[in-house]
Tab-separated table of C-alpha atoms and ligand atoms in Angstrom:
chain	number	residue	atom	x	y	z
Z	1	MET	CA	-71.384	26.112	63.217
Z	2	ASN	CA	-70.127	29.423	64.536
Z	3	SER	CA	-72.628	32.268	64.060
Z	4	SER	CA	-69.963	34.422	62.346
Z	5	VAL	CA	-69.874	32.065	59.316
Z	6	ARG	CA	-71.085	33.704	56.113
Z	7	ASN	CA	-70.904	31.676	52.918
Z	8	PHE	CA	-72.662	32.711	49.703
Z	9	LEU	CA	-72.314	29.148	48.394
Z	10	TYR	CA	-74.204	27.722	51.374
Z	11	ASP	CA	-77.174	29.955	50.524
Z	12	TYR	CA	-77.167	28.602	46.954
Z	13	PRO	CA	-76.201	24.907	47.115
Z	14	GLU	CA	-76.341	24.497	43.323
Z	15	HIS	CA	-73.587	27.127	43.107
Z	16	TYR	CA	-71.621	25.247	45.770
Z	17	GLU	CA	-71.556	22.227	43.459
Z	18	SER	CA	-70.501	24.452	40.561
Z	19	ALA	CA	-67.690	26.136	42.542
Z	20	TYR	CA	-66.397	22.762	43.800
Z	21	PRO	CA	-66.901	20.489	40.806
Z	22	GLU	CA	-66.299	16.819	41.362
Z	23	PRO	CA	-65.200	15.247	38.090
Z	24	ASN	CA	-65.545	11.468	37.853
Z	25	GLU	CA	-67.194	11.277	41.279
Z	26	GLU	CA	-63.697	11.301	42.676
Z	27	THR	CA	-64.533	11.661	46.383
Z	28	PRO	CA	-66.983	8.737	46.591
Z	29	GLU	CA	-64.543	6.777	44.413
Z	30	MET	CA	-61.868	7.378	47.045
Z	31	CYS	CA	-64.296	6.195	49.743
Z	32	ARG	CA	-64.888	3.008	47.747
Z	33	ARG	CA	-61.121	2.531	47.529
Z	34	MET	CA	-60.913	2.849	51.313
Z	35	PHE	CA	-63.799	0.383	51.791
Z	36	ALA	CA	-61.985	-2.133	49.560
Z	37	ARG	CA	-58.659	-1.621	51.316
Z	38	PHE	CA	-59.791	-1.571	54.924
Z	39	LEU	CA	-63.083	-3.485	55.211
Z	40	ALA	CA	-63.678	-7.193	54.657
Z	41	GLU	CA	-66.862	-6.256	52.798
Z	42	PRO	CA	-68.457	-2.952	51.719
Z	43	PRO	CA	-70.477	-1.186	54.432
Z	44	SER	CA	-74.216	-1.894	54.590
Z	45	SER	CA	-74.989	1.551	56.025
Z	46	ILE	CA	-73.334	4.976	55.732
Z	47	LEU	CA	-73.657	8.179	57.778
Z	48	ASP	CA	-72.380	11.387	56.158
Z	49	VAL	CA	-71.749	14.082	58.790
Z	50	GLY	CA	-71.807	17.595	57.292
Z	51	CYS	CA	-73.184	16.079	54.095
Z	52	GLY	CA	-73.847	19.414	52.324
Z	53	THR	CA	-75.703	18.813	49.054
Z	54	GLY	CA	-75.609	15.042	49.604
Z	55	ARG	CA	-73.778	14.344	46.379
Z	56	ASP	CA	-71.181	11.948	47.824
Z	57	LEU	CA	-73.853	9.982	49.632
Z	58	ALA	CA	-75.997	9.820	46.494
Z	59	VAL	CA	-73.175	8.138	44.560
Z	60	LEU	CA	-72.365	5.713	47.382
Z	61	SER	CA	-76.032	4.824	47.842
Z	62	ARG	CA	-75.955	2.986	44.482
Z	63	ASP	CA	-74.150	0.155	46.327
Z	64	CYS	CA	-75.514	0.881	49.798
Z	65	PRO	CA	-79.127	2.102	49.965
Z	66	ASP	CA	-79.121	2.591	53.771
Z	67	CYS	CA	-77.577	6.075	53.746
Z	68	CYS	CA	-78.182	9.002	56.086
Z	69	GLY	CA	-76.862	12.552	55.814
Z	70	VAL	CA	-76.912	15.300	58.446
Z	71	ASP	CA	-76.013	18.939	57.992
Z	72	TYR	CA	-76.364	22.049	60.107
Z	73	LEU	CA	-77.867	24.105	57.294
Z	74	GLY	CA	-81.506	23.856	56.217
Z	75	THR	CA	-80.563	25.196	52.760
Z	76	MET	CA	-78.219	22.275	52.155
Z	77	ILE	CA	-80.620	19.640	53.490
Z	78	GLN	CA	-83.554	21.029	51.491
Z	79	TYR	CA	-81.449	20.877	48.328
Z	80	ALA	CA	-80.143	17.368	49.142
Z	81	ARG	CA	-83.696	16.095	49.714
Z	82	SER	CA	-84.935	17.622	46.456
Z	83	LYS	CA	-82.080	16.067	44.448
Z	84	HIS	CA	-81.987	12.687	46.201
Z	85	PRO	CA	-85.468	11.965	47.576
Z	86	ALA	CA	-84.745	8.291	48.258
Z	87	LEU	CA	-82.103	9.103	50.874
Z	88	HIS	CA	-82.592	10.203	54.469
Z	89	PHE	CA	-81.341	13.728	55.187
Z	90	GLN	CA	-81.824	15.702	58.361
Z	91	VAL	CA	-80.869	19.101	59.714
Z	92	ASP	CA	-78.690	18.504	62.744
Z	93	ASP	CA	-75.498	19.548	64.471
Z	94	MET	CA	-72.478	17.244	64.296
Z	95	ARG	CA	-71.607	18.218	67.873
Z	96	THR	CA	-74.863	16.929	69.317
Z	97	VAL	CA	-76.728	14.738	66.771
Z	98	ARG	CA	-77.846	11.355	68.131
Z	99	LEU	CA	-79.588	9.047	65.656
Z	100	GLN	CA	-79.936	6.088	68.064
Z	101	ARG	CA	-78.203	3.693	65.689
Z	102	CYS	CA	-74.797	2.719	64.311
Z	103	PHE	CA	-73.416	2.700	60.766
Z	104	GLY	CA	-70.873	0.569	58.913
Z	105	ALA	CA	-69.099	3.685	57.643
Z	106	ILE	CA	-69.086	7.294	58.822
Z	107	LEU	CA	-67.925	10.055	56.480
Z	108	CYS	CA	-67.061	13.652	57.328
Z	109	MET	CA	-65.909	15.164	54.055
Z	110	GLY	CA	-65.121	18.482	52.409
Z	111	SER	CA	-63.610	20.050	55.551
Z	112	ALA	CA	-66.823	19.675	57.606
Z	113	PHE	CA	-64.781	18.397	60.586
Z	114	MET	CA	-62.772	21.659	60.510
Z	115	TYR	CA	-65.877	23.544	61.663
Z	116	ALA	CA	-65.155	22.134	65.123
Z	117	LEU	CA	-63.004	25.048	66.221
Z	118	SER	CA	-62.285	24.588	69.923
Z	119	ASN	CA	-60.874	21.485	71.623
Z	120	GLU	CA	-64.247	21.031	73.312
Z	121	GLU	CA	-66.079	21.055	69.970
Z	122	VAL	CA	-63.548	18.629	68.491
Z	123	ASP	CA	-64.243	16.270	71.404
Z	124	GLN	CA	-67.991	16.635	70.890
Z	125	VAL	CA	-67.770	15.734	67.192
Z	126	LEU	CA	-65.487	12.782	67.912
Z	127	ASP	CA	-68.050	11.593	70.477
Z	128	THR	CA	-70.711	11.794	67.763
Z	129	PHE	CA	-68.560	9.492	65.611
Z	130	VAL	CA	-68.084	7.085	68.546
Z	131	ILE	CA	-71.782	6.930	69.398
Z	132	HIS	CA	-72.729	6.076	65.780
Z	133	ALA	CA	-69.959	3.501	65.346
Z	134	HIS	CA	-69.796	-0.190	66.215
Z	135	SER	CA	-66.694	-2.301	66.362
Z	136	GLY	CA	-65.262	-2.300	62.827
Z	137	THR	CA	-66.988	0.901	61.603
Z	138	LEU	CA	-64.761	2.745	59.133
Z	139	LEU	CA	-64.449	6.500	59.698
Z	140	ILE	CA	-63.290	8.630	56.755
Z	141	LEU	CA	-62.231	12.259	57.204
Z	142	ASP	CA	-61.334	14.750	54.470
Z	143	ILE	CA	-59.743	17.939	55.804
Z	144	ASN	CA	-57.035	20.494	55.098
Z	145	ASN	CA	-53.579	19.112	55.762
Z	146	ALA	CA	-51.883	21.482	58.213
Z	147	ALA	CA	-48.585	19.656	57.593
Z	148	SER	CA	-48.658	20.827	53.982
Z	149	TYR	CA	-48.091	24.401	55.177
Z	150	LEU	CA	-44.772	23.534	56.821
Z	151	GLY	CA	-41.497	24.485	55.212
Z	152	GLY	CA	-42.807	26.604	52.358
Z	153	GLY	CA	-45.549	24.074	51.586
Z	154	SER	CA	-48.809	24.571	49.748
Z	155	PHE	CA	-50.344	27.437	51.749
Z	156	LYS	CA	-51.745	30.144	49.450
Z	157	ASP	CA	-52.697	33.465	50.964
Z	158	GLN	CA	-55.089	34.049	48.052
Z	159	THR	CA	-57.417	31.707	46.095
Z	160	GLU	CA	-59.754	32.401	43.201
Z	161	TYR	CA	-63.247	30.891	42.781
Z	162	ALA	CA	-65.692	30.905	39.868
Z	163	VAL	CA	-69.318	29.876	39.463
Z	164	ASN	CA	-70.858	29.453	36.004
Z	165	LEU	CA	-74.265	27.870	35.961
Z	166	GLY	CA	-77.206	28.287	33.601
Z	167	GLY	CA	-76.328	31.860	32.578
Z	168	PHE	CA	-75.396	32.920	36.144
Z	169	SER	CA	-71.757	33.767	36.713
Z	170	ALA	CA	-69.842	34.922	39.780
Z	171	SER	CA	-66.204	35.106	40.791
Z	172	ALA	CA	-64.520	35.470	44.152
Z	173	THR	CA	-61.162	36.105	45.738
Z	174	ALA	CA	-60.454	34.499	49.094
Z	175	LEU	CA	-57.761	35.747	51.456
Z	176	HIS	CA	-56.324	33.411	54.095
Z	177	ASP	CA	-54.688	34.136	57.406
Z	178	PHE	CA	-53.842	32.181	60.565
Z	179	ASP	CA	-54.793	32.513	64.192
Z	180	ARG	CA	-51.769	30.500	65.294
Z	181	ARG	CA	-52.630	30.280	68.985
Z	182	ARG	CA	-56.038	28.759	68.267
Z	183	GLN	CA	-54.682	26.797	65.263
Z	184	ILE	CA	-57.302	28.340	62.994
Z	185	LEU	CA	-57.259	29.181	59.286
Z	186	VAL	CA	-59.248	32.372	58.707
Z	187	ARG	CA	-60.817	32.913	55.294
Z	188	THR	CA	-62.392	36.137	54.053
Z	189	ARG	CA	-63.868	35.931	50.572
Z	190	THR	CA	-65.332	38.621	48.336
Z	191	TRP	CA	-67.805	37.709	45.582
Z	192	SER	CA	-68.284	39.804	42.445
Z	193	ILE	CA	-71.584	39.183	40.675
Z	194	PRO	CA	-72.333	41.308	37.609
Z	195	GLY	CA	-75.182	43.739	38.402
Z	196	TYR	CA	-75.158	43.055	42.195
Z	197	PRO	CA	-73.347	44.544	45.195
Z	198	THR	CA	-70.293	42.558	46.307
Z	199	ILE	CA	-70.840	39.851	48.936
Z	200	GLU	CA	-68.407	39.269	51.812
Z	201	ASP	CA	-67.960	35.748	53.237
Z	202	PHE	CA	-66.186	34.854	56.476
Z	203	CYS	CA	-65.197	31.487	57.887
Z	204	GLU	CA	-62.784	29.966	60.380
Z	205	TYR	CA	-61.440	26.421	60.057
Z	206	ARG	CA	-59.654	24.395	62.713
Z	207	LEU	CA	-56.348	22.989	61.468
Z	208	PHE	CA	-55.075	19.529	62.355
Z	209	PHE	CA	-51.629	17.999	61.952
Z	210	PRO	CA	-51.515	14.277	61.099
Z	211	ALA	CA	-49.992	13.018	64.352
Z	212	GLU	CA	-52.264	15.290	66.407
Z	213	LEU	CA	-55.340	13.921	64.646
Z	214	GLU	CA	-54.132	10.345	65.074
Z	215	HIS	CA	-53.755	10.976	68.811
Z	216	LEU	CA	-57.273	12.458	69.055
Z	217	LEU	CA	-58.801	9.525	67.159
Z	218	GLU	CA	-56.864	6.898	69.132
Z	219	ALA	CA	-58.040	8.462	72.397
Z	220	LYS	CA	-61.650	7.924	71.229
Z	221	GLY	CA	-61.053	4.309	70.208
Z	222	PHE	CA	-60.421	4.759	66.481
Z	223	GLN	CA	-57.298	3.117	65.082
Z	224	VAL	CA	-55.865	5.086	62.164
Z	225	LEU	CA	-55.289	2.746	59.224
Z	226	GLY	CA	-54.135	5.258	56.662
Z	227	MET	CA	-53.464	8.942	56.066
Z	228	TYR	CA	-53.059	10.178	52.512
Z	229	ASP	CA	-52.712	13.470	50.680
Z	230	ASN	CA	-54.195	12.060	47.452
Z	231	LYS	CA	-57.397	10.283	46.478
Z	232	ASP	CA	-55.494	7.372	44.891
Z	233	LEU	CA	-54.320	6.507	48.421
Z	234	ARG	CA	-50.637	6.480	47.498
Z	235	GLU	CA	-48.140	6.682	50.365
Z	236	THR	CA	-46.384	10.069	50.190
Z	237	ASP	CA	-44.633	12.556	52.458
Z	238	LEU	CA	-48.021	14.279	53.094
Z	239	SER	CA	-46.918	17.550	51.507
Z	240	SER	CA	-50.135	18.141	49.510
Z	241	PRO	CA	-52.985	20.368	50.752
Z	242	ARG	CA	-55.622	17.749	51.627
Z	243	LEU	CA	-55.555	14.983	54.228
Z	244	TYR	CA	-57.711	11.869	53.769
Z	245	VAL	CA	-57.901	9.719	56.885
Z	246	ALA	CA	-59.234	6.196	57.350
Z	247	ALA	CA	-59.726	4.941	60.909
Z	248	ILE	CA	-61.512	1.889	62.269
Z	249	ARG	CA	-63.422	1.625	65.526
Z	250	ARG	CA	-61.649	-0.797	67.811
Z	251	PRO	CA	-63.629	-3.655	69.416
T	1	SAM	C1	-67.598	22.583	52.633
T	1	SAM	S1	-69.123	21.857	53.036
T	1	SAM	C2	-68.832	20.136	52.606
T	1	SAM	C3	-70.113	19.416	52.262
T	1	SAM	C4	-69.947	17.978	51.800
T	1	SAM	N1	-69.425	17.129	52.868
T	1	SAM	C5	-69.046	17.918	50.583
T	1	SAM	O1	-67.915	17.441	50.706
T	1	SAM	O2	-69.478	18.352	49.508
T	1	SAM	C6	-69.083	21.775	54.815
T	1	SAM	C7	-70.428	21.416	55.392
T	1	SAM	O3	-70.298	21.265	56.799
T	1	SAM	C8	-71.525	21.695	57.359
T	1	SAM	N2	-71.361	21.963	58.787
T	1	SAM	C9	-70.639	22.941	59.370
T	1	SAM	N3	-70.783	22.898	60.710
T	1	SAM	C10	-71.625	21.861	60.983
T	1	SAM	C11	-72.163	21.320	62.180
T	1	SAM	N4	-71.873	21.825	63.382
T	1	SAM	N5	-72.980	20.245	62.074
T	1	SAM	C12	-73.314	19.730	60.863
T	1	SAM	N6	-72.837	20.216	59.691
T	1	SAM	C13	-71.984	21.269	59.742
T	1	SAM	C14	-71.861	22.937	56.543
T	1	SAM	O4	-73.226	23.298	56.691
T	1	SAM	C15	-71.483	22.488	55.151
T	1	SAM	O5	-72.560	21.928	54.444
């Protein structure tokens, strides 16, 4: 992760879960849908790269106990371990982590892949996927959909956030801009917390277009099986803001 990243929610993982609520366990449910659609049988092991608080992995581990999560941030991993002590979590970097084993499914959810900013970093993260995959491993990515910004699409230059948890409340306004040459979405976010000075966040996210991502994955030996802009996995024109990708490691 770039040293310029500042994210209030990463310092307080419980607030991260509050700011990005996940009703009905919808992300792991989507993963299950992909397992059912693209694998002959559910995976017997799962690696979650950029696992954050570990909540997706915790849900999936009900059917698949051999789960491992890695994240760059000690705050996230500490929280994940405290909430889900039966699972294996470790602080590590998706560009360089080497666990000396393969997994039946590899997840990289909640925009974690977009932290690979340069082409070199993208290659490094894809190599991490390759090294932890065997023939038939299903890779699932969940990122912003750059195609949704085309032609007056879903790009918003401002987004509002709110955290309400156990008497604590905070709100934030995020402003978005592009570095078009580097294909980067730049987010600056200001938090207002009653009784405290304001907090400024900063983050850059690499943007990927569907065909570009397919090309990158194919070059590393992953065949793209589906790209969706919805968690029900309906075929659409990919005009919605998220992109969910399923790809399988070729023999
Ligand atoms: C928006 S959070 C998503 C967390 C989780 N996947 C989810 O969907 O709830 C992105 C995560 O990517 C992690 N991350 C960013 N750069 C990373 C890197 N180089 N290696 C490992 N994790 C990274 C961050 O620490 C953060 O927890």
